[in-house]
Amino acid sequence: MSPDSAAMAAATLDLLIAAVDEIRPGDWDKPSNLEGWSVRELVAHTTGSTAKIRALVRGDDIWTAPSAPADWMDADPAGRLRELAAELHELLPGADLEAPRPSPQGEVPLRRALAFPVADLALHSWDIYRSLGRSAELPDDVVAFCRALVDAVPEKALRRPGGFGPAQQAPEPATPTSRLMAYLGRAVGASP
């Protein structure tokens, strides 16, 4: 993660909240662009990722598996997400980014442990817009961060069950966001 991991985490939280703010009441139970998940389940998953970021920053115990939507389903998923984001906006500026934290690679500095859950928020922000039939472009620094992260993951690990699907073809001309999302198995052609 970049030297200013706290700022990247805050920026991706803001992207996610902006995407969730676009969900209309009738959209919550519609299918998302991720097979088998509704928009509500997608937001619940991102709420779990946000809770993981909070746990990492606070030094709480964390779980190593991706967050399961069922663990974060409630009557007000947007409200729960906003509560976590507000808490993180308070915690991130004072976070010790060199503090040791657990990760799938063993104990690493907080700045590195944050990488996957922060990228998760960015990528799923795009998924939310896509699920609503809208297009979205991630900021250049966020795309660069996510691309560097996924490029560092071996292909077999990246495409494992529960990971990312096979790379898709991005139509030309493609934006950096479209190329990233196609590489991660998302359909990036015409809106759903």
Short mmCIF file of N, CA and C in Angstrom, two decimals:
data_model
loop_
_atom_site.label_atom_id
_atom_site.label_comp_id
_atom_site.label_asym_id
_atom_site.label_seq_id
_atom_site.Cartn_x
_atom_site.Cartn_y
_atom_site.Cartn_z
N MET A 1 0.85 -1.17 0.00
CA MET A 1 0.00 0.00 0.00
C MET A 1 0.89 1.23 0.00
N SER A 2 0.41 2.31 -0.55
CA SER A 2 1.20 3.53 -0.62
C SER A 2 1.55 4.02 0.77
N PRO A 3 2.56 4.92 0.89
CA PRO A 3 2.92 5.43 2.21
C PRO A 3 1.74 6.06 2.95
N ASP A 4 0.78 6.61 2.21
CA ASP A 4 -0.37 7.24 2.86
C ASP A 4 -1.57 6.30 2.82
N SER A 5 -1.42 5.13 3.45
CA SER A 5 -2.50 4.15 3.43
C SER A 5 -3.77 4.64 4.08
N ALA A 6 -3.63 5.47 5.11
CA ALA A 6 -4.82 5.99 5.79
C ALA A 6 -5.65 6.83 4.82
N ALA A 7 -4.99 7.63 4.01
CA ALA A 7 -5.71 8.47 3.04
C ALA A 7 -6.38 7.60 1.97
N MET A 8 -5.71 6.52 1.53
CA MET A 8 -6.31 5.62 0.53
C MET A 8 -7.52 4.93 1.13
N ALA A 9 -7.42 4.50 2.38
CA ALA A 9 -8.57 3.86 3.03
C ALA A 9 -9.73 4.83 3.14
N ALA A 10 -9.45 6.07 3.54
CA ALA A 10 -10.51 7.08 3.66
C ALA A 10 -11.14 7.37 2.30
N ALA A 11 -10.32 7.46 1.26
CA ALA A 11 -10.83 7.74 -0.08
C ALA A 11 -11.74 6.62 -0.58
N THR A 12 -11.34 5.37 -0.34
CA THR A 12 -12.19 4.27 -0.80
C THR A 12 -13.48 4.18 0.00
N LEU A 13 -13.43 4.54 1.27
CA LEU A 13 -14.66 4.60 2.06
C LEU A 13 -15.62 5.63 1.46
N ASP A 14 -15.08 6.78 1.08
CA ASP A 14 -15.91 7.82 0.48
C ASP A 14 -16.51 7.36 -0.85
N LEU A 15 -15.71 6.62 -1.66
CA LEU A 15 -16.24 6.07 -2.92
C LEU A 15 -17.40 5.12 -2.65
N LEU A 16 -17.22 4.28 -1.65
CA LEU A 16 -18.25 3.31 -1.32
C LEU A 16 -19.53 3.99 -0.84
N ILE A 17 -19.39 4.94 0.05
CA ILE A 17 -20.58 5.65 0.57
C ILE A 17 -21.30 6.37 -0.57
N ALA A 18 -20.55 6.99 -1.48
CA ALA A 18 -21.18 7.67 -2.63
C ALA A 18 -21.96 6.67 -3.48
N ALA A 19 -21.40 5.49 -3.69
CA ALA A 19 -22.10 4.47 -4.48
C ALA A 19 -23.37 4.01 -3.76
N VAL A 20 -23.27 3.75 -2.46
CA VAL A 20 -24.43 3.29 -1.69
C VAL A 20 -25.52 4.36 -1.66
N ASP A 21 -25.12 5.62 -1.64
CA ASP A 21 -26.10 6.71 -1.65
C ASP A 21 -26.94 6.73 -2.92
N GLU A 22 -26.47 6.07 -3.97
CA GLU A 22 -27.21 6.02 -5.24
C GLU A 22 -28.27 4.92 -5.27
N ILE A 23 -28.28 4.05 -4.27
CA ILE A 23 -29.24 2.94 -4.25
C ILE A 23 -30.62 3.46 -3.83
N ARG A 24 -31.59 3.27 -4.70
CA ARG A 24 -32.97 3.66 -4.38
C ARG A 24 -33.64 2.53 -3.60
N PRO A 25 -34.71 2.86 -2.86
CA PRO A 25 -35.37 1.82 -2.04
C PRO A 25 -35.73 0.55 -2.81
N GLY A 26 -36.16 0.67 -4.04
CA GLY A 26 -36.55 -0.50 -4.81
C GLY A 26 -35.40 -1.30 -5.39
N ASP A 27 -34.17 -0.80 -5.25
CA ASP A 27 -33.00 -1.47 -5.84
C ASP A 27 -32.34 -2.49 -4.90
N TRP A 28 -32.61 -2.41 -3.61
CA TRP A 28 -31.86 -3.20 -2.64
C TRP A 28 -31.93 -4.71 -2.88
N ASP A 29 -33.07 -5.21 -3.31
CA ASP A 29 -33.22 -6.65 -3.45
C ASP A 29 -33.10 -7.13 -4.89
N LYS A 30 -32.68 -6.24 -5.79
CA LYS A 30 -32.41 -6.63 -7.17
C LYS A 30 -31.08 -7.37 -7.23
N PRO A 31 -30.92 -8.20 -8.27
CA PRO A 31 -29.63 -8.89 -8.42
C PRO A 31 -28.50 -7.88 -8.67
N SER A 32 -27.35 -8.18 -8.12
CA SER A 32 -26.18 -7.33 -8.39
C SER A 32 -25.47 -7.90 -9.62
N ASN A 33 -24.39 -7.26 -10.02
CA ASN A 33 -23.61 -7.78 -11.13
C ASN A 33 -22.74 -8.97 -10.72
N LEU A 34 -22.73 -9.31 -9.43
CA LEU A 34 -22.00 -10.47 -8.95
C LEU A 34 -22.98 -11.63 -8.79
N GLU A 35 -22.72 -12.68 -9.50
CA GLU A 35 -23.63 -13.82 -9.56
C GLU A 35 -24.01 -14.33 -8.17
N GLY A 36 -25.32 -14.44 -7.95
CA GLY A 36 -25.83 -15.00 -6.70
C GLY A 36 -26.01 -14.00 -5.58
N TRP A 37 -25.64 -12.75 -5.80
CA TRP A 37 -25.77 -11.73 -4.75
C TRP A 37 -26.74 -10.64 -5.18
N SER A 38 -27.58 -10.22 -4.25
CA SER A 38 -28.43 -9.05 -4.46
C SER A 38 -27.59 -7.81 -4.16
N VAL A 39 -28.13 -6.65 -4.48
CA VAL A 39 -27.47 -5.39 -4.14
C VAL A 39 -27.30 -5.32 -2.62
N ARG A 40 -28.32 -5.72 -1.87
CA ARG A 40 -28.24 -5.71 -0.41
C ARG A 40 -27.09 -6.60 0.09
N GLU A 41 -26.95 -7.78 -0.50
CA GLU A 41 -25.88 -8.69 -0.09
C GLU A 41 -24.50 -8.13 -0.46
N LEU A 42 -24.42 -7.46 -1.59
CA LEU A 42 -23.16 -6.81 -1.99
C LEU A 42 -22.78 -5.74 -0.98
N VAL A 43 -23.74 -4.92 -0.58
CA VAL A 43 -23.47 -3.87 0.42
C VAL A 43 -23.14 -4.51 1.77
N ALA A 44 -23.82 -5.59 2.11
CA ALA A 44 -23.52 -6.28 3.37
C ALA A 44 -22.08 -6.80 3.36
N HIS A 45 -21.63 -7.34 2.23
CA HIS A 45 -20.25 -7.81 2.11
C HIS A 45 -19.27 -6.64 2.32
N THR A 46 -19.56 -5.50 1.70
CA THR A 46 -18.66 -4.35 1.86
C THR A 46 -18.69 -3.81 3.29
N THR A 47 -19.82 -3.97 3.96
CA THR A 47 -19.89 -3.58 5.37
C THR A 47 -18.95 -4.46 6.19
N GLY A 48 -18.92 -5.75 5.87
CA GLY A 48 -17.99 -6.65 6.53
C GLY A 48 -16.54 -6.27 6.26
N SER A 49 -16.23 -5.88 5.03
CA SER A 49 -14.87 -5.45 4.71
C SER A 49 -14.52 -4.17 5.46
N THR A 50 -15.48 -3.27 5.60
CA THR A 50 -15.26 -2.04 6.35
C THR A 50 -15.03 -2.35 7.82
N ALA A 51 -15.79 -3.30 8.35
CA ALA A 51 -15.59 -3.73 9.74
C ALA A 51 -14.20 -4.36 9.92
N LYS A 52 -13.72 -5.08 8.90
CA LYS A 52 -12.39 -5.67 8.97
C LYS A 52 -11.33 -4.57 9.01
N ILE A 53 -11.51 -3.52 8.22
CA ILE A 53 -10.57 -2.39 8.24
C ILE A 53 -10.56 -1.77 9.63
N ARG A 54 -11.74 -1.57 10.21
CA ARG A 54 -11.82 -1.01 11.56
C ARG A 54 -11.09 -1.90 12.56
N ALA A 55 -11.31 -3.21 12.48
CA ALA A 55 -10.64 -4.13 13.39
C ALA A 55 -9.13 -4.07 13.23
N LEU A 56 -8.65 -3.99 12.00
CA LEU A 56 -7.21 -3.89 11.77
C LEU A 56 -6.65 -2.60 12.35
N VAL A 57 -7.33 -1.48 12.11
CA VAL A 57 -6.84 -0.19 12.61
C VAL A 57 -6.83 -0.20 14.14
N ARG A 58 -7.86 -0.75 14.76
CA ARG A 58 -7.95 -0.76 16.23
C ARG A 58 -7.08 -1.84 16.86
N GLY A 59 -6.61 -2.79 16.08
CA GLY A 59 -5.83 -3.89 16.63
C GLY A 59 -6.69 -4.98 17.24
N ASP A 60 -7.96 -5.04 16.84
CA ASP A 60 -8.87 -6.07 17.32
C ASP A 60 -8.58 -7.40 16.62
N ASP A 61 -9.16 -8.48 17.12
CA ASP A 61 -9.06 -9.77 16.45
C ASP A 61 -9.78 -9.65 15.10
N ILE A 62 -9.21 -10.29 14.09
CA ILE A 62 -9.87 -10.28 12.78
C ILE A 62 -10.05 -11.70 12.29
N TRP A 63 -10.90 -11.84 11.29
CA TRP A 63 -11.13 -13.10 10.62
C TRP A 63 -10.37 -13.02 9.31
N THR A 64 -9.92 -14.16 8.79
CA THR A 64 -9.10 -14.14 7.59
C THR A 64 -9.89 -14.40 6.32
N ALA A 65 -11.09 -14.89 6.41
CA ALA A 65 -11.90 -15.14 5.22
C ALA A 65 -12.60 -13.86 4.77
N PRO A 66 -12.98 -13.80 3.48
CA PRO A 66 -13.78 -12.65 3.05
C PRO A 66 -15.07 -12.57 3.87
N SER A 67 -15.57 -11.37 4.05
CA SER A 67 -16.79 -11.22 4.84
C SER A 67 -17.98 -11.82 4.10
N ALA A 68 -18.78 -12.56 4.81
CA ALA A 68 -19.97 -13.19 4.23
C ALA A 68 -21.14 -12.22 4.37
N PRO A 69 -21.91 -12.01 3.29
CA PRO A 69 -23.03 -11.08 3.38
C PRO A 69 -23.97 -11.36 4.53
N ALA A 70 -24.25 -12.64 4.80
CA ALA A 70 -25.22 -12.97 5.85
C ALA A 70 -24.79 -12.45 7.22
N ASP A 71 -23.49 -12.30 7.42
CA ASP A 71 -22.99 -11.81 8.71
C ASP A 71 -23.31 -10.32 8.93
N TRP A 72 -23.62 -9.59 7.87
CA TRP A 72 -23.79 -8.14 7.98
C TRP A 72 -25.14 -7.66 7.47
N MET A 73 -26.09 -8.58 7.29
CA MET A 73 -27.42 -8.19 6.82
C MET A 73 -28.19 -7.59 7.99
N ASP A 74 -28.79 -6.45 7.75
CA ASP A 74 -29.68 -5.86 8.75
C ASP A 74 -30.67 -4.97 8.03
N ALA A 75 -31.54 -4.36 8.78
CA ALA A 75 -32.61 -3.56 8.19
C ALA A 75 -32.10 -2.28 7.53
N ASP A 76 -30.94 -1.80 7.96
CA ASP A 76 -30.41 -0.54 7.43
C ASP A 76 -28.94 -0.70 7.06
N PRO A 77 -28.65 -1.42 5.95
CA PRO A 77 -27.25 -1.65 5.60
C PRO A 77 -26.50 -0.36 5.33
N ALA A 78 -27.14 0.62 4.73
CA ALA A 78 -26.47 1.90 4.45
C ALA A 78 -26.14 2.62 5.76
N GLY A 79 -27.04 2.57 6.72
CA GLY A 79 -26.79 3.23 8.00
C GLY A 79 -25.64 2.58 8.75
N ARG A 80 -25.59 1.25 8.76
CA ARG A 80 -24.49 0.53 9.42
C ARG A 80 -23.16 0.87 8.76
N LEU A 81 -23.15 0.91 7.45
CA LEU A 81 -21.93 1.25 6.71
C LEU A 81 -21.47 2.67 7.04
N ARG A 82 -22.41 3.61 7.10
CA ARG A 82 -22.07 5.00 7.44
C ARG A 82 -21.49 5.11 8.85
N GLU A 83 -22.04 4.35 9.80
CA GLU A 83 -21.51 4.35 11.17
C GLU A 83 -20.05 3.89 11.19
N LEU A 84 -19.77 2.79 10.50
CA LEU A 84 -18.41 2.28 10.45
C LEU A 84 -17.47 3.28 9.76
N ALA A 85 -17.94 3.88 8.66
CA ALA A 85 -17.12 4.84 7.93
C ALA A 85 -16.82 6.06 8.79
N ALA A 86 -17.80 6.54 9.53
CA ALA A 86 -17.57 7.70 10.40
C ALA A 86 -16.53 7.37 11.46
N GLU A 87 -16.63 6.18 12.04
CA GLU A 87 -15.65 5.77 13.04
C GLU A 87 -14.25 5.68 12.43
N LEU A 88 -14.17 5.12 11.23
CA LEU A 88 -12.87 5.00 10.58
C LEU A 88 -12.27 6.35 10.21
N HIS A 89 -13.11 7.28 9.79
CA HIS A 89 -12.59 8.62 9.48
C HIS A 89 -11.98 9.27 10.72
N GLU A 90 -12.45 8.89 11.90
CA GLU A 90 -11.86 9.39 13.15
C GLU A 90 -10.57 8.64 13.48
N LEU A 91 -10.54 7.34 13.23
CA LEU A 91 -9.41 6.49 13.62
C LEU A 91 -8.22 6.57 12.66
N LEU A 92 -8.47 6.68 11.37
CA LEU A 92 -7.41 6.57 10.38
C LEU A 92 -6.30 7.60 10.51
N PRO A 93 -6.60 8.88 10.75
CA PRO A 93 -5.50 9.85 10.82
C PRO A 93 -4.46 9.55 11.89
N GLY A 94 -4.85 8.93 12.98
CA GLY A 94 -3.90 8.63 14.05
C GLY A 94 -3.39 7.20 14.05
N ALA A 95 -3.72 6.43 13.02
CA ALA A 95 -3.34 5.02 12.99
C ALA A 95 -1.82 4.86 12.85
N ASP A 96 -1.27 3.90 13.58
CA ASP A 96 0.14 3.55 13.47
C ASP A 96 0.26 2.54 12.33
N LEU A 97 0.63 3.03 11.16
CA LEU A 97 0.65 2.20 9.96
C LEU A 97 1.76 1.16 9.97
N GLU A 98 2.67 1.27 10.91
CA GLU A 98 3.74 0.27 11.02
C GLU A 98 3.43 -0.78 12.09
N ALA A 99 2.32 -0.64 12.80
CA ALA A 99 1.95 -1.61 13.84
C ALA A 99 1.74 -2.99 13.21
N PRO A 100 2.22 -4.04 13.84
CA PRO A 100 2.05 -5.38 13.27
C PRO A 100 0.60 -5.85 13.34
N ARG A 101 0.15 -6.43 12.23
CA ARG A 101 -1.20 -6.95 12.15
C ARG A 101 -1.19 -8.29 11.41
N PRO A 102 -2.15 -9.15 11.74
CA PRO A 102 -2.22 -10.44 11.03
C PRO A 102 -2.72 -10.24 9.60
N SER A 103 -2.26 -11.11 8.73
CA SER A 103 -2.72 -11.10 7.33
C SER A 103 -2.57 -12.52 6.80
N PRO A 104 -3.11 -12.80 5.62
CA PRO A 104 -2.93 -14.13 5.03
C PRO A 104 -1.44 -14.48 4.81
N GLN A 105 -0.59 -13.47 4.73
CA GLN A 105 0.84 -13.69 4.55
C GLN A 105 1.59 -13.72 5.90
N GLY A 106 0.88 -13.76 6.99
CA GLY A 106 1.51 -13.70 8.31
C GLY A 106 1.43 -12.28 8.86
N GLU A 107 2.22 -12.00 9.87
CA GLU A 107 2.19 -10.67 10.48
C GLU A 107 2.89 -9.66 9.58
N VAL A 108 2.20 -8.56 9.30
CA VAL A 108 2.71 -7.50 8.43
C VAL A 108 2.36 -6.14 9.04
N PRO A 109 3.00 -5.06 8.57
CA PRO A 109 2.60 -3.73 9.05
C PRO A 109 1.14 -3.43 8.67
N LEU A 110 0.48 -2.64 9.49
CA LEU A 110 -0.91 -2.28 9.23
C LEU A 110 -1.10 -1.77 7.81
N ARG A 111 -0.21 -0.92 7.32
CA ARG A 111 -0.35 -0.37 5.97
C ARG A 111 -0.51 -1.48 4.94
N ARG A 112 0.18 -2.60 5.14
CA ARG A 112 0.09 -3.71 4.20
C ARG A 112 -1.15 -4.57 4.47
N ALA A 113 -1.49 -4.76 5.73
CA ALA A 113 -2.67 -5.56 6.07
C ALA A 113 -3.95 -4.92 5.54
N LEU A 114 -3.95 -3.61 5.40
CA LEU A 114 -5.14 -2.90 4.91
C LEU A 114 -5.35 -3.07 3.40
N ALA A 115 -4.33 -3.48 2.69
CA ALA A 115 -4.38 -3.46 1.22
C ALA A 115 -5.59 -4.19 0.63
N PHE A 116 -5.80 -5.45 0.99
CA PHE A 116 -6.90 -6.19 0.37
C PHE A 116 -8.27 -5.66 0.76
N PRO A 117 -8.57 -5.41 2.04
CA PRO A 117 -9.90 -4.89 2.33
C PRO A 117 -10.16 -3.50 1.75
N VAL A 118 -9.11 -2.67 1.63
CA VAL A 118 -9.30 -1.35 1.02
C VAL A 118 -9.59 -1.51 -0.47
N ALA A 119 -8.85 -2.38 -1.15
CA ALA A 119 -9.13 -2.63 -2.57
C ALA A 119 -10.53 -3.20 -2.75
N ASP A 120 -10.96 -4.04 -1.82
CA ASP A 120 -12.31 -4.62 -1.86
C ASP A 120 -13.36 -3.51 -1.90
N LEU A 121 -13.19 -2.49 -1.08
CA LEU A 121 -14.15 -1.38 -1.06
C LEU A 121 -14.18 -0.66 -2.40
N ALA A 122 -13.01 -0.41 -2.96
CA ALA A 122 -12.94 0.29 -4.24
C ALA A 122 -13.61 -0.51 -5.35
N LEU A 123 -13.26 -1.78 -5.46
CA LEU A 123 -13.81 -2.61 -6.52
C LEU A 123 -15.32 -2.77 -6.38
N HIS A 124 -15.79 -2.94 -5.16
CA HIS A 124 -17.22 -3.12 -4.97
C HIS A 124 -18.00 -1.81 -5.10
N SER A 125 -17.34 -0.69 -4.98
CA SER A 125 -18.00 0.58 -5.30
C SER A 125 -18.41 0.56 -6.77
N TRP A 126 -17.48 0.14 -7.61
CA TRP A 126 -17.77 0.01 -9.04
C TRP A 126 -18.90 -1.00 -9.25
N ASP A 127 -18.84 -2.14 -8.53
CA ASP A 127 -19.89 -3.16 -8.66
C ASP A 127 -21.27 -2.60 -8.32
N ILE A 128 -21.34 -1.77 -7.32
CA ILE A 128 -22.64 -1.20 -6.94
C ILE A 128 -23.19 -0.35 -8.07
N TYR A 129 -22.36 0.54 -8.62
CA TYR A 129 -22.82 1.36 -9.75
C TYR A 129 -23.25 0.46 -10.91
N ARG A 130 -22.45 -0.54 -11.21
CA ARG A 130 -22.75 -1.45 -12.32
C ARG A 130 -24.08 -2.17 -12.06
N SER A 131 -24.30 -2.57 -10.82
CA SER A 131 -25.55 -3.25 -10.46
C SER A 131 -26.76 -2.35 -10.64
N LEU A 132 -26.55 -1.05 -10.55
CA LEU A 132 -27.63 -0.08 -10.73
C LEU A 132 -27.77 0.34 -12.19
N GLY A 133 -26.99 -0.29 -13.07
CA GLY A 133 -27.06 0.03 -14.50
C GLY A 133 -26.32 1.31 -14.86
N ARG A 134 -25.38 1.71 -14.02
CA ARG A 134 -24.62 2.95 -14.26
C ARG A 134 -23.16 2.62 -14.47
N SER A 135 -22.48 3.53 -15.11
CA SER A 135 -21.04 3.36 -15.24
C SER A 135 -20.36 4.23 -14.20
N ALA A 136 -19.14 3.87 -13.89
CA ALA A 136 -18.36 4.65 -12.92
C ALA A 136 -16.89 4.49 -13.25
N GLU A 137 -16.15 5.52 -13.00
CA GLU A 137 -14.70 5.49 -13.15
C GLU A 137 -14.09 5.71 -11.77
N LEU A 138 -13.18 4.83 -11.41
CA LEU A 138 -12.45 5.00 -10.16
C LEU A 138 -11.35 6.03 -10.36
N PRO A 139 -11.00 6.79 -9.33
CA PRO A 139 -9.90 7.75 -9.46
C PRO A 139 -8.60 7.03 -9.86
N ASP A 140 -7.75 7.73 -10.60
CA ASP A 140 -6.52 7.14 -11.12
C ASP A 140 -5.66 6.51 -10.02
N ASP A 141 -5.53 7.19 -8.87
CA ASP A 141 -4.69 6.63 -7.81
C ASP A 141 -5.28 5.35 -7.23
N VAL A 142 -6.59 5.26 -7.21
CA VAL A 142 -7.26 4.05 -6.71
C VAL A 142 -7.07 2.91 -7.71
N VAL A 143 -7.22 3.20 -8.99
CA VAL A 143 -7.00 2.17 -10.02
C VAL A 143 -5.55 1.67 -9.95
N ALA A 144 -4.61 2.60 -9.84
CA ALA A 144 -3.19 2.22 -9.77
C ALA A 144 -2.93 1.35 -8.54
N PHE A 145 -3.51 1.71 -7.41
CA PHE A 145 -3.34 0.94 -6.18
C PHE A 145 -3.89 -0.47 -6.36
N CYS A 146 -5.13 -0.58 -6.85
CA CYS A 146 -5.76 -1.89 -7.04
C CYS A 146 -5.00 -2.73 -8.06
N ARG A 147 -4.58 -2.10 -9.14
CA ARG A 147 -3.86 -2.85 -10.19
C ARG A 147 -2.54 -3.38 -9.65
N ALA A 148 -1.80 -2.57 -8.91
CA ALA A 148 -0.53 -3.02 -8.33
C ALA A 148 -0.76 -4.19 -7.38
N LEU A 149 -1.83 -4.11 -6.62
CA LEU A 149 -2.14 -5.17 -5.66
C LEU A 149 -2.46 -6.48 -6.39
N VAL A 150 -3.37 -6.45 -7.36
CA VAL A 150 -3.76 -7.70 -8.03
C VAL A 150 -2.62 -8.23 -8.89
N ASP A 151 -1.78 -7.36 -9.44
CA ASP A 151 -0.64 -7.82 -10.23
C ASP A 151 0.38 -8.55 -9.36
N ALA A 152 0.39 -8.28 -8.07
CA ALA A 152 1.33 -8.93 -7.15
C ALA A 152 0.82 -10.30 -6.67
N VAL A 153 -0.42 -10.62 -6.99
CA VAL A 153 -1.01 -11.90 -6.56
C VAL A 153 -0.82 -12.93 -7.68
N PRO A 154 -0.27 -14.11 -7.36
CA PRO A 154 -0.14 -15.14 -8.39
C PRO A 154 -1.50 -15.45 -9.03
N GLU A 155 -1.48 -15.70 -10.31
CA GLU A 155 -2.71 -15.96 -11.08
C GLU A 155 -3.57 -17.05 -10.45
N LYS A 156 -2.94 -18.14 -10.01
CA LYS A 156 -3.70 -19.25 -9.41
C LYS A 156 -4.44 -18.79 -8.15
N ALA A 157 -3.81 -17.97 -7.35
CA ALA A 157 -4.45 -17.46 -6.12
C ALA A 157 -5.53 -16.44 -6.47
N LEU A 158 -5.28 -15.63 -7.47
CA LEU A 158 -6.25 -14.60 -7.87
C LEU A 158 -7.55 -15.23 -8.37
N ARG A 159 -7.43 -16.32 -9.12
CA ARG A 159 -8.60 -16.95 -9.77
C ARG A 159 -9.15 -18.13 -8.98
N ARG A 160 -8.72 -18.33 -7.73
CA ARG A 160 -9.19 -19.46 -6.92
C ARG A 160 -10.71 -19.34 -6.70
N PRO A 161 -11.37 -20.44 -6.34
CA PRO A 161 -12.80 -20.35 -6.01
C PRO A 161 -13.02 -19.32 -4.90
N GLY A 162 -14.00 -18.46 -5.09
CA GLY A 162 -14.27 -17.39 -4.14
C GLY A 162 -13.45 -16.15 -4.43
N GLY A 163 -12.53 -16.24 -5.40
CA GLY A 163 -11.71 -15.10 -5.81
C GLY A 163 -12.34 -14.43 -7.02
N PHE A 164 -11.48 -14.11 -7.97
CA PHE A 164 -11.95 -13.43 -9.18
C PHE A 164 -12.13 -14.42 -10.31
N GLY A 165 -13.10 -14.13 -11.17
CA GLY A 165 -13.36 -14.98 -12.32
C GLY A 165 -12.32 -14.79 -13.41
N PRO A 166 -12.46 -15.52 -14.49
CA PRO A 166 -11.52 -15.40 -15.60
C PRO A 166 -11.54 -13.97 -16.15
N ALA A 167 -10.39 -13.53 -16.61
CA ALA A 167 -10.30 -12.19 -17.20
C ALA A 167 -11.24 -12.10 -18.40
N GLN A 168 -11.86 -10.95 -18.56
CA GLN A 168 -12.77 -10.69 -19.67
C GLN A 168 -12.11 -9.71 -20.64
N GLN A 169 -12.65 -9.61 -21.82
CA GLN A 169 -12.14 -8.66 -22.81
C GLN A 169 -12.76 -7.29 -22.55
N ALA A 170 -11.93 -6.28 -22.47
CA ALA A 170 -12.43 -4.90 -22.33
C ALA A 170 -12.57 -4.31 -23.73
N PRO A 171 -13.71 -3.73 -24.04
CA PRO A 171 -13.88 -3.14 -25.38
C PRO A 171 -12.93 -1.95 -25.55
N GLU A 172 -12.49 -1.74 -26.77
CA GLU A 172 -11.61 -0.60 -27.05
C GLU A 172 -12.42 0.56 -27.59
N PRO A 173 -12.10 1.78 -27.25
CA PRO A 173 -11.07 2.11 -26.28
C PRO A 173 -11.59 1.86 -24.88
N ALA A 174 -10.72 1.39 -24.00
CA ALA A 174 -11.12 1.09 -22.62
C ALA A 174 -10.39 2.01 -21.67
N THR A 175 -11.11 2.43 -20.65
CA THR A 175 -10.50 3.27 -19.62
C THR A 175 -9.67 2.38 -18.69
N PRO A 176 -8.80 2.97 -17.89
CA PRO A 176 -8.06 2.16 -16.91
C PRO A 176 -9.00 1.39 -15.96
N THR A 177 -10.11 2.01 -15.56
CA THR A 177 -11.07 1.31 -14.69
C THR A 177 -11.66 0.11 -15.41
N SER A 178 -12.06 0.28 -16.67
CA SER A 178 -12.64 -0.83 -17.44
C SER A 178 -11.64 -1.95 -17.63
N ARG A 179 -10.38 -1.61 -17.92
CA ARG A 179 -9.36 -2.66 -18.09
C ARG A 179 -9.15 -3.42 -16.78
N LEU A 180 -9.10 -2.71 -15.65
CA LEU A 180 -8.94 -3.37 -14.36
C LEU A 180 -10.11 -4.30 -14.07
N MET A 181 -11.32 -3.79 -14.23
CA MET A 181 -12.49 -4.59 -13.89
C MET A 181 -12.63 -5.79 -14.83
N ALA A 182 -12.30 -5.63 -16.11
CA ALA A 182 -12.32 -6.77 -17.04
C ALA A 182 -11.28 -7.81 -16.62
N TYR A 183 -10.11 -7.36 -16.24
CA TYR A 183 -9.06 -8.28 -15.77
C TYR A 183 -9.54 -9.07 -14.56
N LEU A 184 -10.36 -8.44 -13.73
CA LEU A 184 -10.89 -9.10 -12.54
C LEU A 184 -12.18 -9.88 -12.80
N GLY A 185 -12.50 -10.10 -14.06
CA GLY A 185 -13.60 -10.97 -14.41
C GLY A 185 -14.96 -10.31 -14.55
N ARG A 186 -14.99 -8.98 -14.48
CA ARG A 186 -16.27 -8.27 -14.62
C ARG A 186 -16.56 -8.01 -16.11
N ALA A 187 -17.84 -8.10 -16.47
CA ALA A 187 -18.28 -7.71 -17.80
C ALA A 187 -18.32 -6.18 -17.84
N VAL A 188 -17.61 -5.58 -18.77
CA VAL A 188 -17.53 -4.13 -18.80
C VAL A 188 -18.09 -3.53 -20.07
N GLY A 189 -18.75 -4.32 -20.89
CA GLY A 189 -19.37 -3.80 -22.11
C GLY A 189 -20.55 -2.92 -21.78
N ALA A 190 -21.60 -3.00 -22.57
CA ALA A 190 -22.79 -2.19 -22.34
C ALA A 190 -23.36 -2.45 -20.96
N SER A 191 -23.96 -1.44 -20.38
CA SER A 191 -24.54 -1.57 -19.04
C SER A 191 -25.57 -2.67 -18.99
N PRO A 192 -25.68 -3.34 -17.82
CA PRO A 192 -26.64 -4.44 -17.69
C PRO A 192 -28.06 -3.98 -17.87
#
